[in-house]
Amino acid sequence: MYLSGKGVTQHFAEALKYLRLAADQGLAVAQATLGSMYSTGEGVPLDETKAVKWYLLAAEQGHALAQSILGLSYASGQGVSQDIVQAHMWLNLAASSFSAADKENRTEVAQSRDRLAKLMTPAEITEAQKLAREWAEQHQ
């Protein structure tokens, strides 16, 4: 609530304090929110590397939005070294992580993955798909 100012006065320092507490306890939505704050500079200094750190923690827990943003980060090289195989892997995972009810995000992420695939060799696509399968097996 401190972040949005709903019901209380907007206060980024308080929001950050509570989000960090929740994120440090493993709450994926708090981790993804911290990633968003660092990627936009909202209430904290803009820091793409810290943003990726928080997105990765949330993505590792299956947070679909964090997975998609992480995939786009790897595709563009924002906050991480550019790696199209990792980008494809995370976008592939995100496309399958969004619920069927979230058809719009699922479709958008799948389209991003497919556009990226056009820039990849068949061996890179095979490797990305293998990594996604292995990740999914380990995180079920």
CSV table of N, CA and C in Angstrom, one decimal, residues 6-91:
chain,number,residue,atom,x,y,z
A,6,LYS,N,-2.4,3.6,-1.8
A,6,LYS,CA,-3.8,3.3,-1.6
A,6,LYS,C,-4.1,3.1,-0.1
A,7,GLY,N,-4.9,3.9,0.5
A,7,GLY,CA,-5.3,3.8,1.9
A,7,GLY,C,-4.3,4.4,2.8
A,8,VAL,N,-3.1,4.7,2.3
A,8,VAL,CA,-2.1,5.4,3.1
A,8,VAL,C,-1.4,6.4,2.2
A,9,THR,N,-0.6,7.3,2.8
A,9,THR,CA,0.2,8.2,2.0
A,9,THR,C,1.3,7.4,1.4
A,10,GLN,N,1.5,7.7,0.1
A,10,GLN,CA,2.6,7.0,-0.6
A,10,GLN,C,4.0,7.3,0.0
A,11,HIS,N,4.7,6.2,0.3
A,11,HIS,CA,6.0,6.4,1.0
A,11,HIS,C,6.9,5.3,0.6
A,12,PHE,N,7.8,5.6,-0.4
A,12,PHE,CA,8.7,4.6,-1.0
A,12,PHE,C,9.6,4.0,0.0
A,13,ALA,N,10.1,4.7,1.0
A,13,ALA,CA,11.0,4.1,2.0
A,13,ALA,C,10.3,3.0,2.8
A,14,GLU,N,9.1,3.3,3.2
A,14,GLU,CA,8.3,2.3,3.9
A,14,GLU,C,8.0,1.1,3.0
A,15,ALA,N,7.6,1.4,1.8
A,15,ALA,CA,7.3,0.3,0.8
A,15,ALA,C,8.5,-0.6,0.6
A,16,LEU,N,9.7,0.0,0.5
A,16,LEU,CA,10.9,-0.7,0.2
A,16,LEU,C,11.2,-1.6,1.4
A,17,LYS,N,11.1,-1.0,2.6
A,17,LYS,CA,11.4,-1.8,3.9
A,17,LYS,C,10.5,-3.1,3.9
A,18,TYR,N,9.2,-2.9,3.7
A,18,TYR,CA,8.3,-4.1,3.8
A,18,TYR,C,8.5,-5.1,2.6
A,19,LEU,N,8.7,-4.5,1.5
A,19,LEU,CA,9.0,-5.4,0.3
A,19,LEU,C,10.2,-6.2,0.5
A,20,ARG,N,11.3,-5.6,1.0
A,20,ARG,CA,12.5,-6.3,1.2
A,20,ARG,C,12.3,-7.4,2.3
A,21,LEU,N,11.6,-7.1,3.3
A,21,LEU,CA,11.3,-8.2,4.3
A,21,LEU,C,10.6,-9.3,3.7
A,22,ALA,N,9.6,-9.1,2.9
A,22,ALA,CA,8.8,-10.1,2.3
A,22,ALA,C,9.7,-10.9,1.2
A,23,ALA,N,10.5,-10.1,0.5
A,23,ALA,CA,11.3,-10.7,-0.6
A,23,ALA,C,12.4,-11.6,0.0
A,24,ASP,N,13.0,-11.1,1.1
A,24,ASP,CA,14.0,-11.9,1.8
A,24,ASP,C,13.4,-13.2,2.4
A,25,GLN,N,12.1,-13.2,2.6
A,25,GLN,CA,11.5,-14.4,3.1
A,25,GLN,C,11.0,-15.3,2.0
A,26,GLY,N,11.3,-14.9,0.7
A,26,GLY,CA,11.0,-15.7,-0.4
A,26,GLY,C,9.7,-15.5,-1.1
A,27,LEU,N,9.0,-14.4,-0.8
A,27,LEU,CA,7.7,-14.1,-1.5
A,27,LEU,C,8.0,-13.6,-2.9
A,28,ALA,N,7.6,-14.4,-3.9
A,28,ALA,CA,7.9,-14.1,-5.3
A,28,ALA,C,7.3,-12.7,-5.8
A,29,VAL,N,6.1,-12.4,-5.3
A,29,VAL,CA,5.5,-11.2,-5.8
A,29,VAL,C,6.3,-10.0,-5.3
A,30,ALA,N,6.8,-10.1,-4.0
A,30,ALA,CA,7.6,-9.0,-3.5
A,30,ALA,C,9.0,-8.9,-4.2
A,31,GLN,N,9.5,-10.0,-4.6
A,31,GLN,CA,10.8,-10.0,-5.4
A,31,GLN,C,10.6,-9.4,-6.7
A,32,ALA,N,9.5,-9.7,-7.4
A,32,ALA,CA,9.2,-9.2,-8.7
A,32,ALA,C,8.9,-7.7,-8.6
A,33,THR,N,8.2,-7.3,-7.5
A,33,THR,CA,8.0,-5.8,-7.3
A,33,THR,C,9.3,-5.1,-7.1
A,34,LEU,N,10.2,-5.6,-6.4
A,34,LEU,CA,11.5,-5.0,-6.2
A,34,LEU,C,12.2,-4.9,-7.5
A,35,GLY,N,12.1,-5.9,-8.3
A,35,GLY,CA,12.7,-5.9,-9.6
A,35,GLY,C,12.2,-4.8,-10.5
A,36,SER,N,10.9,-4.6,-10.4
A,36,SER,CA,10.2,-3.5,-11.1
A,36,SER,C,10.7,-2.1,-10.6
A,37,MET,N,10.8,-2.0,-9.3
A,37,MET,CA,11.2,-0.7,-8.8
A,37,MET,C,12.6,-0.4,-9.3
A,38,TYR,N,13.5,-1.3,-9.2
A,38,TYR,CA,14.9,-1.1,-9.6
A,38,TYR,C,15.0,-0.9,-11.1
A,39,SER,N,14.1,-1.5,-11.9
A,39,SER,CA,14.2,-1.3,-13.4
A,39,SER,C,13.7,0.0,-13.8
A,40,THR,N,12.8,0.6,-13.0
A,40,THR,CA,12.2,1.9,-13.4
A,40,THR,C,12.8,3.0,-12.6
A,41,GLY,N,13.4,2.7,-11.5
A,41,GLY,CA,13.9,3.8,-10.6
A,41,GLY,C,12.8,4.4,-9.7
A,42,GLU,N,11.7,3.7,-9.6
A,42,GLU,CA,10.6,4.2,-8.8
A,42,GLU,C,10.9,3.9,-7.3
A,43,GLY,N,11.3,5.0,-6.6
A,43,GLY,CA,11.5,4.9,-5.1
A,43,GLY,C,12.9,4.4,-4.8
A,44,VAL,N,13.7,4.0,-5.7
A,44,VAL,CA,15.1,3.6,-5.5
A,44,VAL,C,15.9,4.1,-6.7
A,45,PRO,N,17.2,4.1,-6.6
A,45,PRO,CA,18.0,4.4,-7.7
A,45,PRO,C,17.9,3.4,-8.8
A,46,LEU,N,17.8,3.8,-10.1
A,46,LEU,CA,17.7,2.9,-11.2
A,46,LEU,C,18.9,2.0,-11.2
A,47,ASP,N,18.7,0.7,-11.2
A,47,ASP,CA,19.8,-0.3,-11.2
A,47,ASP,C,19.3,-1.6,-11.9
A,48,GLU,N,19.7,-1.7,-13.1
A,48,GLU,CA,19.2,-2.9,-13.9
A,48,GLU,C,19.8,-4.2,-13.4
A,49,THR,N,21.0,-4.1,-12.8
A,49,THR,CA,21.6,-5.3,-12.2
A,49,THR,C,20.8,-5.8,-11.0
A,50,LYS,N,20.5,-4.9,-10.1
A,50,LYS,CA,19.6,-5.3,-9.0
A,50,LYS,C,18.2,-5.7,-9.4
A,51,ALA,N,17.7,-5.1,-10.5
A,51,ALA,CA,16.4,-5.5,-11.0
A,51,ALA,C,16.5,-6.9,-11.4
A,52,VAL,N,17.5,-7.3,-12.2
A,52,VAL,CA,17.6,-8.7,-12.7
A,52,VAL,C,17.8,-9.6,-11.5
A,53,LYS,N,18.5,-9.2,-10.5
A,53,LYS,CA,18.7,-10.1,-9.3
A,53,LYS,C,17.3,-10.5,-8.7
A,54,TRP,N,16.5,-9.4,-8.5
A,54,TRP,CA,15.2,-9.7,-7.9
A,54,TRP,C,14.2,-10.5,-8.9
A,55,TYR,N,14.3,-10.1,-10.2
A,55,TYR,CA,13.5,-10.8,-11.1
A,55,TYR,C,13.9,-12.3,-11.2
A,56,LEU,N,15.2,-12.6,-11.1
A,56,LEU,CA,15.6,-14.0,-11.1
A,56,LEU,C,15.1,-14.8,-10.0
A,57,LEU,N,15.2,-14.2,-8.8
A,57,LEU,CA,14.6,-14.9,-7.6
A,57,LEU,C,13.2,-15.2,-7.7
A,58,ALA,N,12.4,-14.3,-8.3
A,58,ALA,CA,11.0,-14.5,-8.5
A,58,ALA,C,10.7,-15.5,-9.6
A,59,ALA,N,11.5,-15.4,-10.7
A,59,ALA,CA,11.4,-16.3,-11.8
A,59,ALA,C,11.7,-17.7,-11.4
A,60,GLU,N,12.7,-17.9,-10.6
A,60,GLU,CA,13.0,-19.2,-10.1
A,60,GLU,C,11.9,-19.9,-9.3
A,61,GLN,N,11.0,-19.1,-8.8
A,61,GLN,CA,9.8,-19.7,-8.1
A,61,GLN,C,8.6,-19.8,-9.1
A,62,GLY,N,8.8,-19.6,-10.3
A,62,GLY,CA,7.7,-19.8,-11.3
A,62,GLY,C,6.8,-18.5,-11.5
A,63,HIS,N,7.3,-17.4,-11.1
A,63,HIS,CA,6.5,-16.1,-11.3
A,63,HIS,C,6.6,-15.8,-12.7
A,64,ALA,N,5.4,-15.9,-13.4
A,64,ALA,CA,5.4,-15.8,-14.9
A,64,ALA,C,5.8,-14.4,-15.4
A,65,LEU,N,5.4,-13.3,-14.7
A,65,LEU,CA,5.8,-12.0,-15.2
A,65,LEU,C,7.3,-11.8,-15.0
A,66,ALA,N,7.8,-12.3,-13.9
A,66,ALA,CA,9.3,-12.1,-13.7
A,66,ALA,C,10.0,-13.0,-14.7
A,67,GLN,N,9.5,-14.1,-15.1
A,67,GLN,CA,10.2,-15.0,-16.1
A,67,GLN,C,10.2,-14.2,-17.4
A,68,SER,N,9.1,-13.6,-17.8
A,68,SER,CA,9.0,-12.9,-19.1
A,68,SER,C,10.0,-11.7,-19.1
A,69,ILE,N,10.0,-10.9,-18.0
A,69,ILE,CA,10.9,-9.8,-18.0
A,69,ILE,C,12.3,-10.2,-18.0
A,70,LEU,N,12.6,-11.3,-17.3
A,70,LEU,CA,14.0,-11.8,-17.3
A,70,LEU,C,14.4,-12.3,-18.7
A,71,GLY,N,13.5,-12.9,-19.4
A,71,GLY,CA,13.7,-13.3,-20.8
A,71,GLY,C,14.0,-12.1,-21.7
A,72,LEU,N,13.2,-11.0,-21.5
A,72,LEU,CA,13.5,-9.8,-22.3
A,72,LEU,C,14.8,-9.2,-21.9
A,73,SER,N,15.1,-9.3,-20.6
A,73,SER,CA,16.4,-8.7,-20.2
A,73,SER,C,17.6,-9.4,-20.8
A,74,TYR,N,17.5,-10.7,-20.9
A,74,TYR,CA,18.6,-11.5,-21.6
A,74,TYR,C,18.6,-11.2,-23.1
A,75,ALA,N,17.4,-11.0,-23.6
A,75,ALA,CA,17.4,-10.7,-25.1
A,75,ALA,C,18.0,-9.4,-25.4
A,76,SER,N,17.8,-8.4,-24.5
A,76,SER,CA,18.3,-7.0,-24.8
A,76,SER,C,19.7,-6.8,-24.2
A,77,GLY,N,20.1,-7.6,-23.2
A,77,GLY,CA,21.3,-7.4,-22.5
A,77,GLY,C,21.1,-6.3,-21.4
A,78,GLN,N,19.9,-6.1,-20.9
A,78,GLN,CA,19.7,-5.1,-19.8
A,78,GLN,C,19.9,-5.7,-18.5
A,79,GLY,N,20.9,-5.3,-17.8
A,79,GLY,CA,21.2,-5.8,-16.4
A,79,GLY,C,21.9,-7.1,-16.4
A,80,VAL,N,22.1,-7.8,-17.6
A,80,VAL,CA,22.8,-9.0,-17.7
A,80,VAL,C,23.5,-9.0,-19.1
A,81,SER,N,24.5,-9.9,-19.2
A,81,SER,CA,25.1,-10.1,-20.6
A,81,SER,C,24.0,-10.6,-21.5
A,82,GLN,N,24.0,-10.1,-22.7
A,82,GLN,CA,23.0,-10.6,-23.7
A,82,GLN,C,23.2,-12.1,-23.9
A,83,ASP,N,22.2,-12.9,-23.9
A,83,ASP,CA,22.2,-14.3,-24.1
A,83,ASP,C,20.9,-14.8,-24.7
A,84,ILE,N,20.9,-15.0,-26.0
A,84,ILE,CA,19.6,-15.3,-26.6
A,84,ILE,C,19.1,-16.7,-26.2
A,85,VAL,N,20.0,-17.6,-25.8
A,85,VAL,CA,19.5,-19.0,-25.4
A,85,VAL,C,18.8,-18.8,-24.1
A,86,GLN,N,19.4,-18.1,-23.1
A,86,GLN,CA,18.7,-17.9,-21.8
A,86,GLN,C,17.4,-17.1,-22.0
A,87,ALA,N,17.4,-16.1,-22.9
A,87,ALA,CA,16.3,-15.3,-23.2
A,87,ALA,C,15.1,-16.2,-23.7
A,88,HIS,N,15.4,-17.1,-24.7
A,88,HIS,CA,14.4,-18.0,-25.2
A,88,HIS,C,13.9,-18.9,-24.1
A,89,MET,N,14.8,-19.5,-23.3
A,89,MET,CA,14.4,-20.4,-22.2
A,89,MET,C,13.4,-19.7,-21.3
A,90,TRP,N,13.7,-18.5,-20.8
A,90,TRP,CA,12.9,-17.8,-19.9
A,90,TRP,C,11.5,-17.4,-20.5
A,91,LEU,N,11.6,-17.0,-21.8
A,91,LEU,CA,10.3,-16.6,-22.4
A,91,LEU,C,9.5,-17.9,-22.6
